[in-house]
Amino acid sequence: MNILSQKFILSSILFLTSDISIIKIKIMKIHEYQAREIFARYEIPVLQGEVCTTPEHAKEIAQKLKKSVVIKAQVQVGGRGKAGGIKLAKNPEEAEKLAKDILGMQIKGIPVEKIMVAEAIDIKEELYIGMVIDRARKKIVLMTSEAGGVEIEEVARETPDKIHKVEVDPLIGLKGFQIQKLIAPLFEGLANLKVCPTSKEKGQELPPDLTKTHPSLKVKAEAFTYPGSKEAFTYPGSKKLGQETGSIIRKLYQAFVENSCSLAEINPLVITNEGKLLACDTKINIDDNALFREELANLRDPNAEDPLELEARQSDLSYVGLDGNVACIVNGAGLAMTTMDLIKLEGGEPANFLDVGGSSSPTKVVNAMRIILTNKNVRSILINIFGGITRCDDIAAGIIEAMNKMEVPYPIVVRLTGTNQEKACEMLANTDLHFASSFTEGVKKAIELAKK
Ligand code: GDP
Ligand code: MN
């Protein structure tokens, strides 16, 4: 396996997202409210609420719920809370006003078109439950954490010991002992903790030795105090909470499998002040290969997609935008991955993944070039073609057509080899393209030119 796909898997499974761009190929994201509906069908406890597109409707929903509500922007990115896309409203009028604000917002460049109006809850603890596919190992990786509520990548970076993992073989299924392994660390600290929340002791810090002996302990000072009182008792309901969490994990796993998910996540899974569990934020990504299933394909929201990726899909190209400055146009997903690998290995940063596919047509190259040129980070372009079914002369015709149709302000490095290579080179002889006779040479040149 090549380095990048290995790192891709590692970074998406273990969240080792140091300097590696996560490449998400072949997934379809859906909205929080859609994932919430799916989870509800599996009897996972979710927030009461409804989705809407106008402030007036938001007010009506708040009136129906008869309590404080949260207004949640429905955009397919994480960290909406931090970005101001989640607001608490105490009454229907406030809900209307905040809905108006949020509907006028952009979050990470995406305009908010829908909002969810949901019951507000009193949060005592925030847990994390999630699962993803590890393609290389052919397993489903389940994860839990007592540090829910923040993005799990951040937990992985800062406190990796707070993430608990098991691998499930999909042919064997999820077993009880695995669930136990996932929930024990979330609750053991609480279960063993003797606490006595007298009014006198409220607000006091835990003695440091106790947090040392119970590293997974996450205690909020206002809710718990230190032990030693004669009335000390164990954290109420921790056993019941453990069992309920286990049941939610089992339901989530079933939802994951039956809906062809590549990711399913509850973050946070909240323990409320009354000791109830509630899925407060719900997320699902669906494997593109399952989109022949109409009920899944219908969940797609074209307005929510990255416009470049949407355009690429409509032109029959696979495009994924990245943060680097060396753009690539490659035939075949494997070669495209390897090209990004080599760019990284040689010290450069790819600006995108782009696969023009196996069969060639000049139009595809023209479309590819147009999409690439809308990425403002690009400084050089590497066209790397291994001609099998793809004919190099078709690619050359596409390059010429693209250069006639649009202004390409960046140097283009071309490495063409295989079917009709000679003809392609003749066609391109009078251009100011940079030619490379090998893959490595092409990559090095493109990186060098990007620096200028
Ligand atoms: P994200 O920022 O996109 O992950 O959106 P979330 O739905 O996970 O919300 C972010 C954070 O907002 C949660 O972790 C909670 O701490 C907080 N939050 C969301 N809903 C409520 C609520 O009803 N009550 C309270 N007190 N906090 C909430
Ligand atoms: Mn969240």
Short mmCIF file of C-alpha atoms in Angstrom, two decimals, residues 16-439:
data_model
loop_
_atom_site.label_atom_id
_atom_site.label_comp_id
_atom_site.label_asym_id
_atom_site.label_seq_id
_atom_site.Cartn_x
_atom_site.Cartn_y
_atom_site.Cartn_z
CA LEU A 16 -3.24 11.15 13.83
CA THR A 17 -3.90 14.28 11.89
CA SER A 18 -0.52 15.91 12.28
CA ASP A 19 0.39 17.38 8.92
CA ILE A 20 -1.53 14.97 6.80
CA SER A 21 -4.55 16.14 4.90
CA ILE A 22 -7.36 13.69 5.37
CA ILE A 23 -8.61 12.66 2.01
CA LYS A 24 -12.21 11.71 1.94
CA ILE A 25 -12.95 9.82 -1.18
CA LYS A 26 -16.27 8.26 -1.97
CA ILE A 27 -18.35 9.34 0.92
CA MET A 28 -21.59 11.24 1.06
CA LYS A 29 -22.16 13.50 4.03
CA ILE A 30 -25.65 14.10 5.31
CA HIS A 31 -27.07 16.64 7.74
CA GLU A 32 -27.32 16.29 11.49
CA TYR A 33 -31.13 16.23 11.37
CA GLN A 34 -31.10 13.41 8.80
CA ALA A 35 -28.70 11.34 10.90
CA ARG A 36 -30.91 12.07 13.90
CA GLU A 37 -33.94 10.66 12.04
CA ILE A 38 -32.02 7.50 11.17
CA PHE A 39 -30.80 7.05 14.76
CA ALA A 40 -34.32 7.59 16.08
CA ARG A 41 -35.54 4.70 13.93
CA TYR A 42 -33.10 2.52 15.87
CA GLU A 43 -34.48 3.84 19.15
CA ILE A 44 -31.41 5.81 20.08
CA PRO A 45 -32.61 8.63 22.35
CA VAL A 46 -32.34 11.84 20.32
CA LEU A 47 -33.32 15.45 20.86
CA GLN A 48 -36.92 16.43 20.24
CA GLY A 49 -37.15 18.98 17.52
CA GLU A 50 -37.69 19.82 13.87
CA VAL A 51 -35.81 21.25 10.95
CA CYS A 52 -36.90 24.43 9.16
CA THR A 53 -35.75 27.18 6.81
CA THR A 54 -37.42 30.34 8.16
CA PRO A 55 -37.36 32.29 11.45
CA GLU A 56 -41.19 32.22 11.60
CA HIS A 57 -41.20 28.45 11.41
CA ALA A 58 -38.48 28.30 14.07
CA LYS A 59 -40.73 30.32 16.38
CA GLU A 60 -43.63 27.90 15.80
CA ILE A 61 -41.45 24.89 16.58
CA ALA A 62 -40.23 26.56 19.78
CA GLN A 63 -43.86 27.25 20.76
CA LYS A 64 -44.72 23.60 20.23
CA LEU A 65 -41.76 22.36 22.28
CA LYS A 66 -42.85 24.59 25.17
CA LYS A 67 -39.36 25.00 26.59
CA SER A 68 -35.99 26.58 25.93
CA VAL A 69 -34.58 25.51 22.60
CA VAL A 70 -31.28 25.36 20.80
CA ILE A 71 -31.07 26.61 17.23
CA LYS A 72 -28.56 24.52 15.31
CA ALA A 73 -27.18 25.42 11.87
CA GLN A 74 -27.44 22.47 9.48
CA VAL A 75 -24.14 22.59 7.64
CA GLN A 76 -21.97 19.60 6.99
CA VAL A 77 -18.92 20.71 8.94
CA GLY A 78 -17.78 20.15 12.50
CA GLY A 79 -17.30 22.81 15.13
CA ARG A 80 -20.55 24.64 14.46
CA GLY A 81 -20.77 25.48 18.14
CA LYS A 82 -17.47 27.35 18.16
CA ALA A 83 -18.35 29.10 14.91
CA GLY A 84 -21.53 30.55 16.45
CA GLY A 85 -23.89 28.21 14.62
CA ILE A 86 -25.51 26.87 17.79
CA LYS A 87 -27.47 29.21 20.05
CA LEU A 88 -29.72 28.83 23.06
CA ALA A 89 -33.11 30.57 23.03
CA LYS A 90 -35.21 30.95 26.18
CA ASN A 91 -38.52 31.71 24.47
CA PRO A 92 -40.13 31.52 21.00
CA GLU A 93 -39.43 35.20 20.26
CA GLU A 94 -35.76 34.77 20.99
CA ALA A 95 -35.80 31.60 18.89
CA GLU A 96 -37.14 33.59 15.96
CA LYS A 97 -34.48 36.26 16.33
CA LEU A 98 -31.58 33.82 16.70
CA ALA A 99 -32.92 31.71 13.82
CA LYS A 100 -32.79 34.81 11.63
CA ASP A 101 -29.17 35.47 12.65
CA ILE A 102 -28.05 31.91 12.06
CA LEU A 103 -29.86 31.61 8.73
CA GLY A 104 -27.91 34.65 7.56
CA MET A 105 -24.57 33.15 8.52
CA GLN A 106 -21.83 31.35 6.67
CA ILE A 107 -19.95 28.63 8.55
CA LYS A 108 -16.53 27.79 7.15
CA GLY A 109 -17.69 29.30 3.85
CA ILE A 110 -20.96 27.41 3.69
CA PRO A 111 -24.18 29.45 3.84
CA VAL A 112 -26.69 28.17 6.40
CA GLU A 113 -29.93 27.27 4.63
CA LYS A 114 -31.56 25.03 7.20
CA ILE A 115 -31.68 25.05 10.97
CA MET A 116 -32.79 22.53 13.53
CA VAL A 117 -34.83 23.78 16.46
CA ALA A 118 -34.40 21.30 19.29
CA GLU A 119 -35.17 21.07 22.99
CA ALA A 120 -32.42 22.57 25.11
CA ILE A 121 -30.92 20.22 27.66
CA ASP A 122 -29.01 20.54 30.90
CA ILE A 123 -25.68 18.87 30.34
CA LYS A 124 -23.82 17.14 33.16
CA GLU A 125 -21.34 15.07 31.15
CA GLU A 126 -20.44 14.85 27.46
CA LEU A 127 -19.31 11.50 26.05
CA TYR A 128 -18.21 10.46 22.57
CA ILE A 129 -19.33 7.39 20.64
CA GLY A 130 -18.33 6.79 17.06
CA MET A 131 -17.44 4.22 14.44
CA VAL A 132 -15.60 4.22 11.12
CA ILE A 133 -14.46 1.70 8.55
CA ASP A 134 -10.80 0.74 8.44
CA ARG A 135 -10.53 -0.41 4.85
CA ALA A 136 -7.03 -1.79 5.15
CA ARG A 137 -7.89 -4.01 8.09
CA LYS A 138 -11.39 -4.77 6.82
CA LYS A 139 -12.79 -3.95 10.20
CA ILE A 140 -15.16 -1.50 11.77
CA VAL A 141 -13.42 0.53 14.44
CA LEU A 142 -15.60 1.58 17.37
CA MET A 143 -14.49 4.36 19.65
CA THR A 144 -15.68 5.94 22.85
CA SER A 145 -14.33 8.75 24.94
CA GLU A 146 -15.16 10.44 28.20
CA ALA A 147 -13.98 13.67 26.57
CA GLY A 148 -16.99 14.24 24.33
CA GLY A 149 -18.26 17.55 23.02
CA VAL A 150 -15.04 18.64 21.34
CA GLU A 151 -13.85 17.36 17.99
CA ILE A 152 -12.41 13.89 18.43
CA GLU A 153 -9.28 14.79 16.42
CA GLU A 154 -8.50 17.31 19.14
CA VAL A 155 -8.92 14.68 21.88
CA ALA A 156 -6.65 12.33 19.93
CA ARG A 157 -4.00 15.02 19.72
CA GLU A 158 -4.13 16.23 23.27
CA THR A 159 -5.28 13.31 25.42
CA PRO A 160 -5.04 10.13 23.32
CA ASP A 161 -5.47 7.96 26.43
CA LYS A 162 -9.03 9.21 26.64
CA ILE A 163 -9.99 7.39 23.44
CA HIS A 164 -11.00 3.74 23.79
CA LYS A 165 -11.14 1.53 20.72
CA VAL A 166 -12.18 -1.89 19.58
CA GLU A 167 -12.10 -3.43 16.14
CA VAL A 168 -15.14 -5.38 15.02
CA ASP A 169 -15.01 -7.98 12.30
CA PRO A 170 -18.19 -7.32 10.30
CA LEU A 171 -18.64 -11.04 9.63
CA ILE A 172 -18.58 -11.85 13.34
CA GLY A 173 -20.42 -8.78 14.53
CA LEU A 174 -20.26 -6.77 17.71
CA LYS A 175 -19.85 -8.84 20.86
CA GLY A 176 -20.75 -8.04 24.44
CA PHE A 177 -17.19 -8.10 25.72
CA GLN A 178 -16.28 -5.49 23.15
CA ILE A 179 -19.05 -3.21 24.33
CA GLN A 180 -17.82 -3.69 27.87
CA LYS A 181 -14.34 -2.70 26.83
CA LEU A 182 -15.73 0.48 25.33
CA ILE A 183 -17.88 1.56 28.23
CA ALA A 184 -15.88 0.43 31.26
CA PRO A 185 -13.32 3.24 31.03
CA LEU A 186 -16.11 5.81 30.70
CA PHE A 187 -17.78 4.81 33.91
CA GLU A 188 -15.26 3.04 36.13
CA GLY A 189 -13.98 6.24 37.62
CA LEU A 190 -17.47 7.36 38.43
CA ALA A 191 -18.56 3.93 39.70
CA ASN A 192 -15.71 3.70 42.20
CA LEU A 193 -15.92 7.22 43.34
CA LYS A 194 -17.44 7.80 46.74
CA VAL A 195 -19.02 11.18 46.72
CA CYS A 196 -21.09 13.17 49.06
CA PRO A 197 -22.57 16.29 47.59
CA THR A 198 -23.42 18.15 50.78
CA SER A 199 -23.96 21.83 50.33
CA LYS A 200 -20.90 22.55 52.45
CA GLU A 201 -18.62 20.49 50.26
CA LYS A 202 -20.07 21.60 46.93
CA GLY A 203 -17.66 23.31 44.62
CA GLN A 204 -14.54 21.88 46.21
CA GLU A 205 -11.80 20.35 44.14
CA LEU A 206 -11.08 16.65 44.26
CA PRO A 207 -7.92 15.75 46.12
CA PRO A 208 -5.21 15.22 43.51
CA ASP A 209 -4.49 11.62 44.61
CA LEU A 210 -8.03 10.56 43.70
CA THR A 211 -7.79 11.92 40.15
CA LYS A 212 -4.47 10.11 39.92
CA THR A 213 -5.90 6.74 40.94
CA HIS A 214 -8.87 7.29 38.63
CA PRO A 215 -7.32 8.77 35.51
CA SER A 216 -10.53 8.41 33.52
CA LEU A 217 -12.41 10.38 36.10
CA LYS A 218 -14.05 13.50 34.75
CA VAL A 219 -15.76 15.34 37.47
CA LYS A 220 -17.35 18.71 37.39
CA ALA A 221 -16.73 20.56 40.62
CA GLU A 222 -20.28 21.81 41.01
CA ALA A 223 -21.75 18.31 40.76
CA PHE A 224 -19.35 16.24 42.85
CA THR A 225 -17.11 16.67 45.82
CA TYR A 226 -14.37 14.76 47.53
CA PRO A 227 -14.92 11.58 49.58
CA GLY A 228 -14.56 11.08 53.26
CA SER A 229 -17.95 12.02 54.53
CA LYS A 230 -19.81 9.34 56.45
CA GLU A 231 -22.69 9.61 54.03
CA ALA A 232 -20.51 8.89 51.04
CA PHE A 233 -22.16 6.94 48.24
CA THR A 234 -21.22 5.89 44.73
CA TYR A 235 -22.05 7.97 41.71
CA PRO A 236 -25.76 7.39 41.33
CA GLY A 237 -26.87 5.36 38.37
CA SER A 238 -23.43 4.69 36.90
CA LYS A 239 -24.23 1.02 36.36
CA LYS A 240 -27.52 1.81 34.70
CA LEU A 241 -25.86 4.51 32.60
CA GLY A 242 -23.21 2.00 31.54
CA GLN A 243 -25.84 -0.47 30.43
CA GLU A 244 -27.76 2.19 28.53
CA THR A 245 -24.62 3.42 26.84
CA GLY A 246 -23.87 -0.16 25.82
CA SER A 247 -27.33 -0.46 24.35
CA ILE A 248 -26.83 2.79 22.40
CA ILE A 249 -23.52 1.47 21.04
CA ARG A 250 -25.28 -1.68 19.87
CA LYS A 251 -28.05 0.30 18.16
CA LEU A 252 -25.55 2.65 16.58
CA TYR A 253 -23.63 -0.32 15.21
CA GLN A 254 -26.81 -1.73 13.69
CA ALA A 255 -27.64 1.64 12.12
CA PHE A 256 -24.07 1.86 10.81
CA VAL A 257 -24.20 -1.52 9.10
CA GLU A 258 -27.74 -1.33 7.77
CA ASN A 259 -27.28 2.12 6.25
CA SER A 260 -23.88 1.45 4.62
CA CYS A 261 -22.17 4.11 6.68
CA SER A 262 -18.48 4.86 6.52
CA LEU A 263 -18.86 6.90 9.70
CA ALA A 264 -21.50 7.17 12.42
CA GLU A 265 -20.96 9.38 15.41
CA ILE A 266 -22.69 10.80 18.47
CA ASN A 267 -20.72 13.73 19.83
CA PRO A 268 -21.68 14.57 22.43
CA LEU A 269 -23.71 11.78 23.94
CA VAL A 270 -24.97 13.76 26.88
CA ILE A 271 -25.68 12.68 30.44
CA THR A 272 -28.30 15.16 31.55
CA ASN A 273 -28.68 16.54 35.04
CA GLU A 274 -31.53 14.06 35.53
CA GLY A 275 -29.15 11.22 34.66
CA LYS A 276 -30.61 10.52 31.20
CA LEU A 277 -28.62 9.81 28.06
CA LEU A 278 -29.31 11.86 24.93
CA ALA A 279 -27.64 11.97 21.53
CA CYS A 280 -27.07 15.71 21.28
CA ASP A 281 -25.17 15.81 17.98
CA THR A 282 -25.59 13.11 15.35
CA LYS A 283 -23.43 12.50 12.33
CA ILE A 284 -23.36 9.99 9.47
CA ASN A 285 -21.28 9.63 6.32
CA ILE A 286 -22.53 7.16 3.76
CA ASP A 287 -20.33 5.06 1.52
CA ASP A 288 -20.77 6.21 -2.08
CA ASN A 289 -20.91 2.61 -3.23
CA ALA A 290 -24.27 2.26 -1.50
CA LEU A 291 -25.92 5.10 -3.39
CA PHE A 292 -27.74 2.68 -5.67
CA ARG A 293 -30.06 2.46 -2.67
CA GLU A 294 -32.60 5.12 -3.42
CA GLU A 295 -33.49 5.85 0.21
CA LEU A 296 -29.82 6.68 0.86
CA ALA A 297 -29.21 8.58 -2.39
CA ASN A 298 -32.25 10.76 -1.60
CA LEU A 299 -30.49 12.06 1.50
CA ARG A 300 -28.02 14.00 -0.62
CA ASP A 301 -28.28 17.77 -0.38
CA PRO A 302 -26.61 19.22 -3.50
CA ASN A 303 -26.57 22.69 -1.91
CA ALA A 304 -24.36 21.41 0.88
CA GLU A 305 -21.62 20.02 -1.29
CA ASP A 306 -18.33 21.69 -2.08
CA PRO A 307 -19.21 23.37 -5.40
CA LEU A 308 -15.94 22.23 -6.97
CA GLU A 309 -16.48 18.64 -5.93
CA LEU A 310 -20.06 18.79 -7.22
CA GLU A 311 -18.91 20.17 -10.57
CA ALA A 312 -16.25 17.48 -10.78
CA ARG A 313 -18.78 14.77 -10.09
CA GLN A 314 -21.06 16.13 -12.80
CA SER A 315 -18.13 16.08 -15.25
CA ASP A 316 -17.40 12.48 -14.29
CA LEU A 317 -14.15 13.39 -12.50
CA SER A 318 -13.13 12.48 -8.96
CA TYR A 319 -11.83 15.62 -7.31
CA VAL A 320 -10.93 16.30 -3.70
CA GLY A 321 -9.56 19.70 -2.74
CA LEU A 322 -6.52 19.82 -0.43
CA ASP A 323 -4.40 22.56 1.11
CA GLY A 324 -1.17 22.36 -0.91
CA ASN A 325 -0.01 24.26 -4.01
CA VAL A 326 0.91 21.53 -6.53
CA ALA A 327 -2.21 20.69 -8.52
CA CYS A 328 -2.39 17.28 -10.17
CA ILE A 329 -4.28 15.82 -13.09
CA VAL A 330 -3.85 12.07 -13.14
CA ASN A 331 -5.54 9.07 -14.71
CA GLY A 332 -6.62 6.38 -12.29
CA ALA A 333 -7.22 6.65 -8.56
CA GLY A 334 -4.19 4.52 -7.68
CA LEU A 335 -1.80 6.63 -9.69
CA ALA A 336 -3.44 9.78 -8.34
CA MET A 337 -2.83 8.58 -4.77
CA THR A 338 0.75 7.63 -5.60
CA THR A 339 1.29 11.02 -7.21
CA MET A 340 0.21 12.76 -4.01
CA ASP A 341 2.46 10.41 -2.04
CA LEU A 342 5.46 11.26 -4.11
CA ILE A 343 4.76 14.98 -3.94
CA LYS A 344 4.74 14.70 -0.14
CA LEU A 345 7.81 12.51 -0.11
CA GLU A 346 9.73 15.06 -2.17
CA GLY A 347 8.76 17.83 0.25
CA GLY A 348 5.82 19.34 -1.62
CA GLU A 349 2.11 19.61 -0.85
CA PRO A 350 -0.59 18.45 -3.25
CA ALA A 351 -3.39 20.94 -3.97
CA ASN A 352 -5.87 18.27 -4.87
CA PHE A 353 -6.66 14.72 -5.75
CA LEU A 354 -7.97 14.50 -9.31
CA ASP A 355 -8.67 11.37 -11.27
CA VAL A 356 -9.73 11.89 -14.89
CA GLY A 357 -10.64 8.22 -15.06
CA GLY A 358 -9.57 5.37 -17.25
CA SER A 359 -11.09 6.28 -20.58
CA SER A 360 -9.87 9.50 -22.07
CA SER A 361 -11.56 12.39 -23.72
CA PRO A 362 -10.08 15.84 -24.29
CA THR A 363 -13.14 17.44 -22.63
CA LYS A 364 -12.26 15.79 -19.34
CA VAL A 365 -8.84 17.45 -19.33
CA VAL A 366 -10.45 20.81 -20.10
CA ASN A 367 -12.93 20.39 -17.23
CA ALA A 368 -10.17 19.22 -14.92
CA MET A 369 -8.10 22.30 -15.73
CA ARG A 370 -11.06 24.61 -15.14
CA ILE A 371 -11.73 23.09 -11.73
CA ILE A 372 -8.08 23.24 -10.72
CA LEU A 373 -7.76 26.89 -11.71
CA THR A 374 -10.49 27.93 -9.26
CA ASN A 375 -8.26 26.80 -6.37
CA LYS A 376 -6.40 29.93 -5.30
CA ASN A 377 -3.56 28.03 -3.61
CA VAL A 378 -2.29 26.44 -6.81
CA ARG A 379 1.20 27.45 -8.02
CA SER A 380 2.06 24.66 -10.47
CA ILE A 381 0.25 21.86 -12.27
CA LEU A 382 1.48 18.32 -12.74
CA ILE A 383 -0.17 16.21 -15.41
CA ASN A 384 0.81 12.61 -14.82
CA ILE A 385 -0.60 10.11 -17.30
CA PHE A 386 0.11 6.44 -17.68
CA GLY A 387 -1.54 5.61 -20.99
CA GLY A 388 -3.23 2.24 -21.12
CA ILE A 389 -6.83 2.59 -22.18
CA THR A 390 -6.24 6.29 -21.76
CA ARG A 391 -4.61 7.57 -24.94
CA CYS A 392 -1.85 10.10 -24.48
CA ASP A 393 -2.87 11.93 -27.68
CA ASP A 394 -6.37 12.47 -26.28
CA ILE A 395 -4.82 14.00 -23.18
CA ALA A 396 -2.53 16.17 -25.34
CA ALA A 397 -5.54 17.37 -27.34
CA GLY A 398 -7.26 18.22 -24.07
CA ILE A 399 -4.24 20.18 -22.83
CA ILE A 400 -4.08 22.16 -26.06
CA GLU A 401 -7.80 22.84 -26.01
CA ALA A 402 -7.61 23.94 -22.37
CA MET A 403 -4.74 26.34 -23.09
CA ASN A 404 -6.65 27.83 -26.02
CA LYS A 405 -9.83 28.23 -24.02
CA MET A 406 -8.44 29.63 -20.80
CA GLU A 407 -5.49 31.45 -19.43
CA VAL A 408 -3.34 29.16 -17.32
CA PRO A 409 -1.12 31.40 -15.19
CA TYR A 410 0.90 28.53 -13.69
CA PRO A 411 3.68 26.37 -15.09
CA ILE A 412 2.51 22.96 -16.28
CA VAL A 413 4.70 19.87 -15.97
CA VAL A 414 3.73 16.98 -18.21
CA ARG A 415 4.70 13.37 -17.86
CA LEU A 416 3.04 11.21 -20.49
CA THR A 417 3.90 7.62 -21.05
CA GLY A 418 2.19 4.68 -22.72
CA THR A 419 -0.36 4.45 -25.54
CA ASN A 420 0.29 6.99 -28.32
CA GLN A 421 2.99 8.70 -26.31
CA GLU A 422 5.00 9.71 -29.42
CA LYS A 423 2.03 11.28 -31.11
CA ALA A 424 1.22 13.22 -27.93
CA CYS A 425 4.78 14.55 -27.69
CA GLU A 426 4.64 15.72 -31.30
CA MET A 427 1.39 17.52 -30.66
CA LEU A 428 2.81 19.30 -27.63
CA ALA A 429 6.24 20.04 -29.11
CA ASN A 430 5.58 23.73 -29.74
CA THR A 431 4.15 24.59 -26.36
CA ASP A 432 5.93 26.02 -23.34
CA LEU A 433 5.08 23.05 -21.16
CA HIS A 434 7.76 21.48 -18.98
CA PHE A 435 8.33 17.86 -19.94
CA ALA A 436 9.49 15.16 -17.57
CA SER A 437 10.72 11.80 -18.70
CA SER A 438 10.02 10.09 -15.40
CA PHE A 439 7.47 10.25 -12.62
#
